Short mmCIF file of C-alpha atoms in Angstrom, two decimals:
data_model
loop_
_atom_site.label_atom_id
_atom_site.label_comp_id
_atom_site.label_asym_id
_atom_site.label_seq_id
_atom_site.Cartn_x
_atom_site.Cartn_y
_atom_site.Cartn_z
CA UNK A 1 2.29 7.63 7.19
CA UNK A 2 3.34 10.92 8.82
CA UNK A 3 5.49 9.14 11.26
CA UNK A 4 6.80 6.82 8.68
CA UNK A 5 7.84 9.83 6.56
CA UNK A 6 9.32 11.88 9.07
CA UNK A 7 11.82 8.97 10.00
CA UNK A 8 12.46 8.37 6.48
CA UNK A 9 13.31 12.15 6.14
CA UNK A 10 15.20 12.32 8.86
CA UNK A 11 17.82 9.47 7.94
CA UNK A 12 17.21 9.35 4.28
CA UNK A 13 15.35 11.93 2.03
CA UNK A 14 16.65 15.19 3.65
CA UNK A 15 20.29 13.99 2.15
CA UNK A 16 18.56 13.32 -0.97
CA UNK A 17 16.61 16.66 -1.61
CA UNK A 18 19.45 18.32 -0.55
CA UNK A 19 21.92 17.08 -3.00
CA UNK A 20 19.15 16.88 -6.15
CA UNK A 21 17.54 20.08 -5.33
CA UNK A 22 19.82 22.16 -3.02
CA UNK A 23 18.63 25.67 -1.88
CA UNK A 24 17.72 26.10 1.42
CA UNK A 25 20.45 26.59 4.83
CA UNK A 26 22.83 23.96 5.16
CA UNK A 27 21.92 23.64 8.76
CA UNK A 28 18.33 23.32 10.49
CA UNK A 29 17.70 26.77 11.92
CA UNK A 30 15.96 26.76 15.17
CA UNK A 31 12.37 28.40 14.17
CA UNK A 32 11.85 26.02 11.20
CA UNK A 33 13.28 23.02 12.95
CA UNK A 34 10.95 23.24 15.90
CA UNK A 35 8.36 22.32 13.67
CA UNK A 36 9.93 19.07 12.37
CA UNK A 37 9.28 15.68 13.18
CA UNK A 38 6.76 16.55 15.53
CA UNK A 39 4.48 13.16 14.35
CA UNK A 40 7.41 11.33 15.19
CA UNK A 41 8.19 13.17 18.11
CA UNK A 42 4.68 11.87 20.23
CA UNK A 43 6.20 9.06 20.46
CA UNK A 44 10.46 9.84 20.28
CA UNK A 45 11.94 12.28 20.47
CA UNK A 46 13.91 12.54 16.85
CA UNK A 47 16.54 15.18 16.41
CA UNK A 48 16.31 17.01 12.67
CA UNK A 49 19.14 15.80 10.17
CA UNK A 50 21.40 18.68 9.42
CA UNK A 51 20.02 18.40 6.13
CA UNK A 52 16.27 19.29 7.11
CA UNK A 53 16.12 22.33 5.55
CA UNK A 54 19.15 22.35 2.73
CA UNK A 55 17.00 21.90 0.05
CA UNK A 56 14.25 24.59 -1.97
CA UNK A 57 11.92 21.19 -1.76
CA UNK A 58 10.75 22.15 1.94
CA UNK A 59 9.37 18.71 3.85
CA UNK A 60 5.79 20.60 3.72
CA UNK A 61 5.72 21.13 0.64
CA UNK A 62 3.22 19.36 -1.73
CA UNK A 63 5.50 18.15 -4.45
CA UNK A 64 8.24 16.81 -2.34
CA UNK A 65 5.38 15.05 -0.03
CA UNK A 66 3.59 13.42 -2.84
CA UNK A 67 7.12 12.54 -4.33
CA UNK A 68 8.14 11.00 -1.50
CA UNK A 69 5.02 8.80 -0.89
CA UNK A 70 5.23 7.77 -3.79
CA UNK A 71 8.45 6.51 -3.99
CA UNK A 72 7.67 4.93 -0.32
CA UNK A 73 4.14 3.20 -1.82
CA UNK A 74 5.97 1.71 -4.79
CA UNK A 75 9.73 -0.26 -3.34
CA UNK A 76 7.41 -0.83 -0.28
CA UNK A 77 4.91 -2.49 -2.87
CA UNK A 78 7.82 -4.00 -4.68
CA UNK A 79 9.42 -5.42 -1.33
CA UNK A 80 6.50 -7.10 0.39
CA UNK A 81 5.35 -8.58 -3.19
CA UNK A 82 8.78 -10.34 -4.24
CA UNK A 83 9.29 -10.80 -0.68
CA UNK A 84 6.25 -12.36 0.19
CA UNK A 85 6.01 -13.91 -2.98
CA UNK A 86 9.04 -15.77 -3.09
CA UNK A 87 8.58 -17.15 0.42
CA UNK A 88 5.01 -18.89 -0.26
CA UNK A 89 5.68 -19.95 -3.84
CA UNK A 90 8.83 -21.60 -2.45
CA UNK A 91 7.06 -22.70 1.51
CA UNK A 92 3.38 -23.78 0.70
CA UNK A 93 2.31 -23.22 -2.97
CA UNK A 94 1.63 -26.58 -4.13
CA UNK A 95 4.73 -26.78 -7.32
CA UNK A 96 2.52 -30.10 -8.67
CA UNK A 97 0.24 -27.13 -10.37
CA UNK A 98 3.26 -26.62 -12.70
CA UNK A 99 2.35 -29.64 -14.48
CA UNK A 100 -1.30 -28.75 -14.59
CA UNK A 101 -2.91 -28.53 -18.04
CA UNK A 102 -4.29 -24.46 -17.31
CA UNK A 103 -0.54 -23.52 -16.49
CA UNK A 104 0.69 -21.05 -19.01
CA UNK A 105 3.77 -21.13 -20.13
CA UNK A 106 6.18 -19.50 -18.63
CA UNK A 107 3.47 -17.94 -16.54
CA UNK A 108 5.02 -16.67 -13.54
CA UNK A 109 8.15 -14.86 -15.71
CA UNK A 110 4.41 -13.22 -16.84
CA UNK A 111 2.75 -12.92 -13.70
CA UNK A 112 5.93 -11.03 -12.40
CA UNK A 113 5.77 -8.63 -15.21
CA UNK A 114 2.69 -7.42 -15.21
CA UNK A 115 3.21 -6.73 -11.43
CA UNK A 116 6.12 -4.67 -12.15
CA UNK A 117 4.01 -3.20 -14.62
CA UNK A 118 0.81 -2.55 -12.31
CA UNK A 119 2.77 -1.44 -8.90
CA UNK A 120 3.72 1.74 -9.69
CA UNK A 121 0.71 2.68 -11.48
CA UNK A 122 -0.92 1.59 -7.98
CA UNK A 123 1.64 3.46 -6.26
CA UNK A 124 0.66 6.72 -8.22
CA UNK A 125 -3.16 6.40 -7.55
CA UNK A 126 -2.65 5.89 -4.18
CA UNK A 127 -0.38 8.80 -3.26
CA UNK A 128 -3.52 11.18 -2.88
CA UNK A 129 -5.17 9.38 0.66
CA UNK A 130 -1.87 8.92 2.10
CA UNK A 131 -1.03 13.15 1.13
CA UNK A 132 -5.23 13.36 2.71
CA UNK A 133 -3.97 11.60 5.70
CA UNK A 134 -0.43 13.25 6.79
CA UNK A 135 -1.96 16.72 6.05
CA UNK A 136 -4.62 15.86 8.79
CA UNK A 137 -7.75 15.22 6.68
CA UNK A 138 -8.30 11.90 7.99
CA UNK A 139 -9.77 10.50 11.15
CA UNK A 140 -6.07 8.92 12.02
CA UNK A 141 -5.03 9.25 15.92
CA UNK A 142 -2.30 8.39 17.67
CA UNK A 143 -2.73 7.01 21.14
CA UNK A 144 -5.46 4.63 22.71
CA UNK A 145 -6.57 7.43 24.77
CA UNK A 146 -7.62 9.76 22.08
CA UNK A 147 -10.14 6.81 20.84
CA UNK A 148 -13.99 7.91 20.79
CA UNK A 149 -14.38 5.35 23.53
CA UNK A 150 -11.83 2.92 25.05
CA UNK A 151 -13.36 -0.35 23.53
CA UNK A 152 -12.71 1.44 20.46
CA UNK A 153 -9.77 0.34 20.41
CA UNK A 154 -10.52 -3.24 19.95
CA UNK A 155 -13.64 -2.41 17.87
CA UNK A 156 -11.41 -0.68 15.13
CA UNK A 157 -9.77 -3.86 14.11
CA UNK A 158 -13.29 -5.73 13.43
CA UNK A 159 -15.11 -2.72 12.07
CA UNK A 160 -12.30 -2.14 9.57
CA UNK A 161 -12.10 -5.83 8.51
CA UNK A 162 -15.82 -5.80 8.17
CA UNK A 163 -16.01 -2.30 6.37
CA UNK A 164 -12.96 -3.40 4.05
CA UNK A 165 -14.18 -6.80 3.17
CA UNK A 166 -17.62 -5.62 2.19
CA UNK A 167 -16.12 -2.72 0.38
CA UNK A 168 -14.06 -5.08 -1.52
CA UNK A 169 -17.02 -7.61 -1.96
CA UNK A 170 -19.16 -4.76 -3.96
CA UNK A 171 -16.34 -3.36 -6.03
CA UNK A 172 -14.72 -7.03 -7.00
CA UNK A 173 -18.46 -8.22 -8.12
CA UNK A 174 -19.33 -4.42 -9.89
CA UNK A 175 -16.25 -5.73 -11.09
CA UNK A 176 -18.02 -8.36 -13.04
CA UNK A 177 -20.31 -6.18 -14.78
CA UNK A 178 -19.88 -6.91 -18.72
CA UNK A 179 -19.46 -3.70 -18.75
CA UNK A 180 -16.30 -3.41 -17.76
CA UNK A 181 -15.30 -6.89 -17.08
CA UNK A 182 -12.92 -7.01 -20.36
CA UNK A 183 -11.22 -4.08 -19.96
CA UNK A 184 -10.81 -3.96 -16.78
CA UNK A 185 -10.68 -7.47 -14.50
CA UNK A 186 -10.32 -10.28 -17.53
CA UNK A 187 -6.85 -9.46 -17.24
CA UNK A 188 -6.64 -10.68 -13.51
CA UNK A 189 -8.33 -14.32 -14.26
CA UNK A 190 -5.64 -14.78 -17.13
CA UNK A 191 -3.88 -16.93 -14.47
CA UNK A 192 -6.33 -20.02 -14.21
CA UNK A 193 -3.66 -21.69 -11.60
CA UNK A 194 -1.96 -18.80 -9.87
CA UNK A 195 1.08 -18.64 -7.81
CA UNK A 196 1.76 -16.13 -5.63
CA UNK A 197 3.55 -14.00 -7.76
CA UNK A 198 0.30 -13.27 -9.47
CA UNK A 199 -1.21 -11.35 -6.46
CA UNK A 200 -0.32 -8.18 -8.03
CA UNK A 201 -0.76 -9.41 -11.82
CA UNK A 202 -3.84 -7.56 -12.62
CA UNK A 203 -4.73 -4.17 -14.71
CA UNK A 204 -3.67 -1.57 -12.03
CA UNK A 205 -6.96 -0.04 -12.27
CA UNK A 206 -8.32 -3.14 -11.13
CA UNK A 207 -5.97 -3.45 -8.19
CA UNK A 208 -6.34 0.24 -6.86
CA UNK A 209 -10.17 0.27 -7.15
CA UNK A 210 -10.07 -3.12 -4.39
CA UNK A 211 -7.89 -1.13 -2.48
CA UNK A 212 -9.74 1.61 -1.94
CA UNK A 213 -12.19 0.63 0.94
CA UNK A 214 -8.48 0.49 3.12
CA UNK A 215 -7.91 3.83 2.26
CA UNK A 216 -11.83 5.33 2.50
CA UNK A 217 -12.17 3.89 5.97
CA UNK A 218 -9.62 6.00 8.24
CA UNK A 219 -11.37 8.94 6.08
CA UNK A 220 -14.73 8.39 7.34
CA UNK A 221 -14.15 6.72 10.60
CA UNK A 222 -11.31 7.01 13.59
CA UNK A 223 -8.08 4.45 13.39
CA UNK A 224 -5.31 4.58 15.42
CA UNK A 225 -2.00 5.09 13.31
CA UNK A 226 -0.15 1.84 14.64
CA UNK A 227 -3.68 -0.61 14.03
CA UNK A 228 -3.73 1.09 10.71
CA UNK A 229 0.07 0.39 9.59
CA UNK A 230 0.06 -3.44 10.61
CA UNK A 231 -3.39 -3.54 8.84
CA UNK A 232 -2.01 -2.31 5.83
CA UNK A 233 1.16 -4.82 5.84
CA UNK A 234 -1.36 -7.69 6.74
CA UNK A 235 -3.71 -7.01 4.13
CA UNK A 236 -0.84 -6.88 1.55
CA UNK A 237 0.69 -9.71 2.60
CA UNK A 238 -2.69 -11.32 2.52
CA UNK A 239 -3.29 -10.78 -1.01
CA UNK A 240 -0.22 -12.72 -1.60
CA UNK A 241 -1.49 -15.56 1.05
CA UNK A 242 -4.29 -15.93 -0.97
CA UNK A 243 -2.84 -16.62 -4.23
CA UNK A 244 -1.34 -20.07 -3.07
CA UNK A 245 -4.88 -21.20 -3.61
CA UNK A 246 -6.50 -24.47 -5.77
CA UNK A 247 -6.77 -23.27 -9.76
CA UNK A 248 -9.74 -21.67 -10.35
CA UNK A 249 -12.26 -24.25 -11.59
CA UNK A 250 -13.87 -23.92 -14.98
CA UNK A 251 -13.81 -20.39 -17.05
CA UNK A 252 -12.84 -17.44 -15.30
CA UNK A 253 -15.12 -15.57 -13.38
#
């Protein structure tokens, strides 16, 4: 995510801080902007905008970081869900299950709400790993030759699937518990025949708490930044794969 948001600074938010919260020089001088986009700079070498450092909101600072990430987590959340959505509900989600009897009506103008609803809530509780990880207090590297060991670098990709899966597998069935089970996952089995759009149609709660193994793991164990970004698209767009499934059978789980 360091990389991502210095490239996003660069072309984007520097302009934006420095029009809502002007303050700092108008142009990058050279001893702060030797220290900017040096993530992105391991791998290109990007130039400062001219607006690096025109705004009070420095790019190290903790407000404008966490504001920023946010902002990232939640259109990012919003894109891949109506994007990825929209393709399988209209490509392979089976559009005979609108005539079956456990359809609600008007269920996926619903589904869709309570996702917009639930996304940025996500969005909120997941700002504090991704702040943990670009302020170094993660096992994140860059390069296949900073890996413990070179089969690492295959390794990661199974380890993580296992770690996350299992991880999910505990927290979806504690989950279950009656407990909680009304309060806090009912909501999600509302949808007895979901479409895709109801991947993200759950208490937010619910949805950040089965997210969290993807965000404990490069915490606790070494990932390379670029496995770790097209993990984190897969797994999102898997969560919307997912939902073209069969209606759940019988009362929800």
């Amino acid at each position: 995510m360091d990389v991502v948001l210095d490239v996003l600074d660069t072309f984007v938010l520097d302009r934006v801080y420095a029009s809502v919260l002007p303050g700092g020089n108008s142009t990058s001088d050279f001893d702060t902007s030797f220290f900017l986009n040096q993530h992105v700079g391991r791998y290109y070498p990007l130039q400062p905008s001219q607006w690096a450092t025109a705004s009070r909101w420095k790019r190290d600072d903790l407000p404008r970081q966490a504001t920023s990430l946010l902002f990232i987590t939640w259109l990012f959340g919003l894109a891949i869900y109506f994007i990825g959505s929209t393709i399988f509900y209209h490509t392979w989600w089976d559009k005979t299950l609108l005539k079956h009897p456990r359809f609600l009506k008007n269920q996926v103008r619903l589904e869709i709400e309570q996702a917009l609803f639930s996304i940025p809530i996500m969005a909120i509780l997941t700002v504090p790993f991704f702040l943990a990880e670009i302020r170094g207090w993660s096992k994140l590297y860059d390069f296949a030759s900073e890996a413990p060991f070179p089969a690492y670098n295959w390794l990661q990709y199974p380890l993580f699937v296992a770690f996350t899966d299992s991880g999910i597998y505990w927290i979806h069935r504690a989950e279950h518990h009656p407990l909680v089970y009304r309060w806090l996952h009912k909501r999600h089995h509302k949808w007895l025949v979901p479409t895709p759009y109801a991947s993200f149609a759950f208490n937010p709660l619910d949805g950040w708490a089965q997210s969290l193994p993807y965000h404990v793991y490069p915490i606790l164990f070494p990932l390379q930044k670029g496995a770790y970004l097209g993990l984190f698209v897969f797994v999102t767009l898997w969560t919307v794969l997912i939902r073209k499934c069969l209606p759940l059978s019988g009362v929800s789980h």
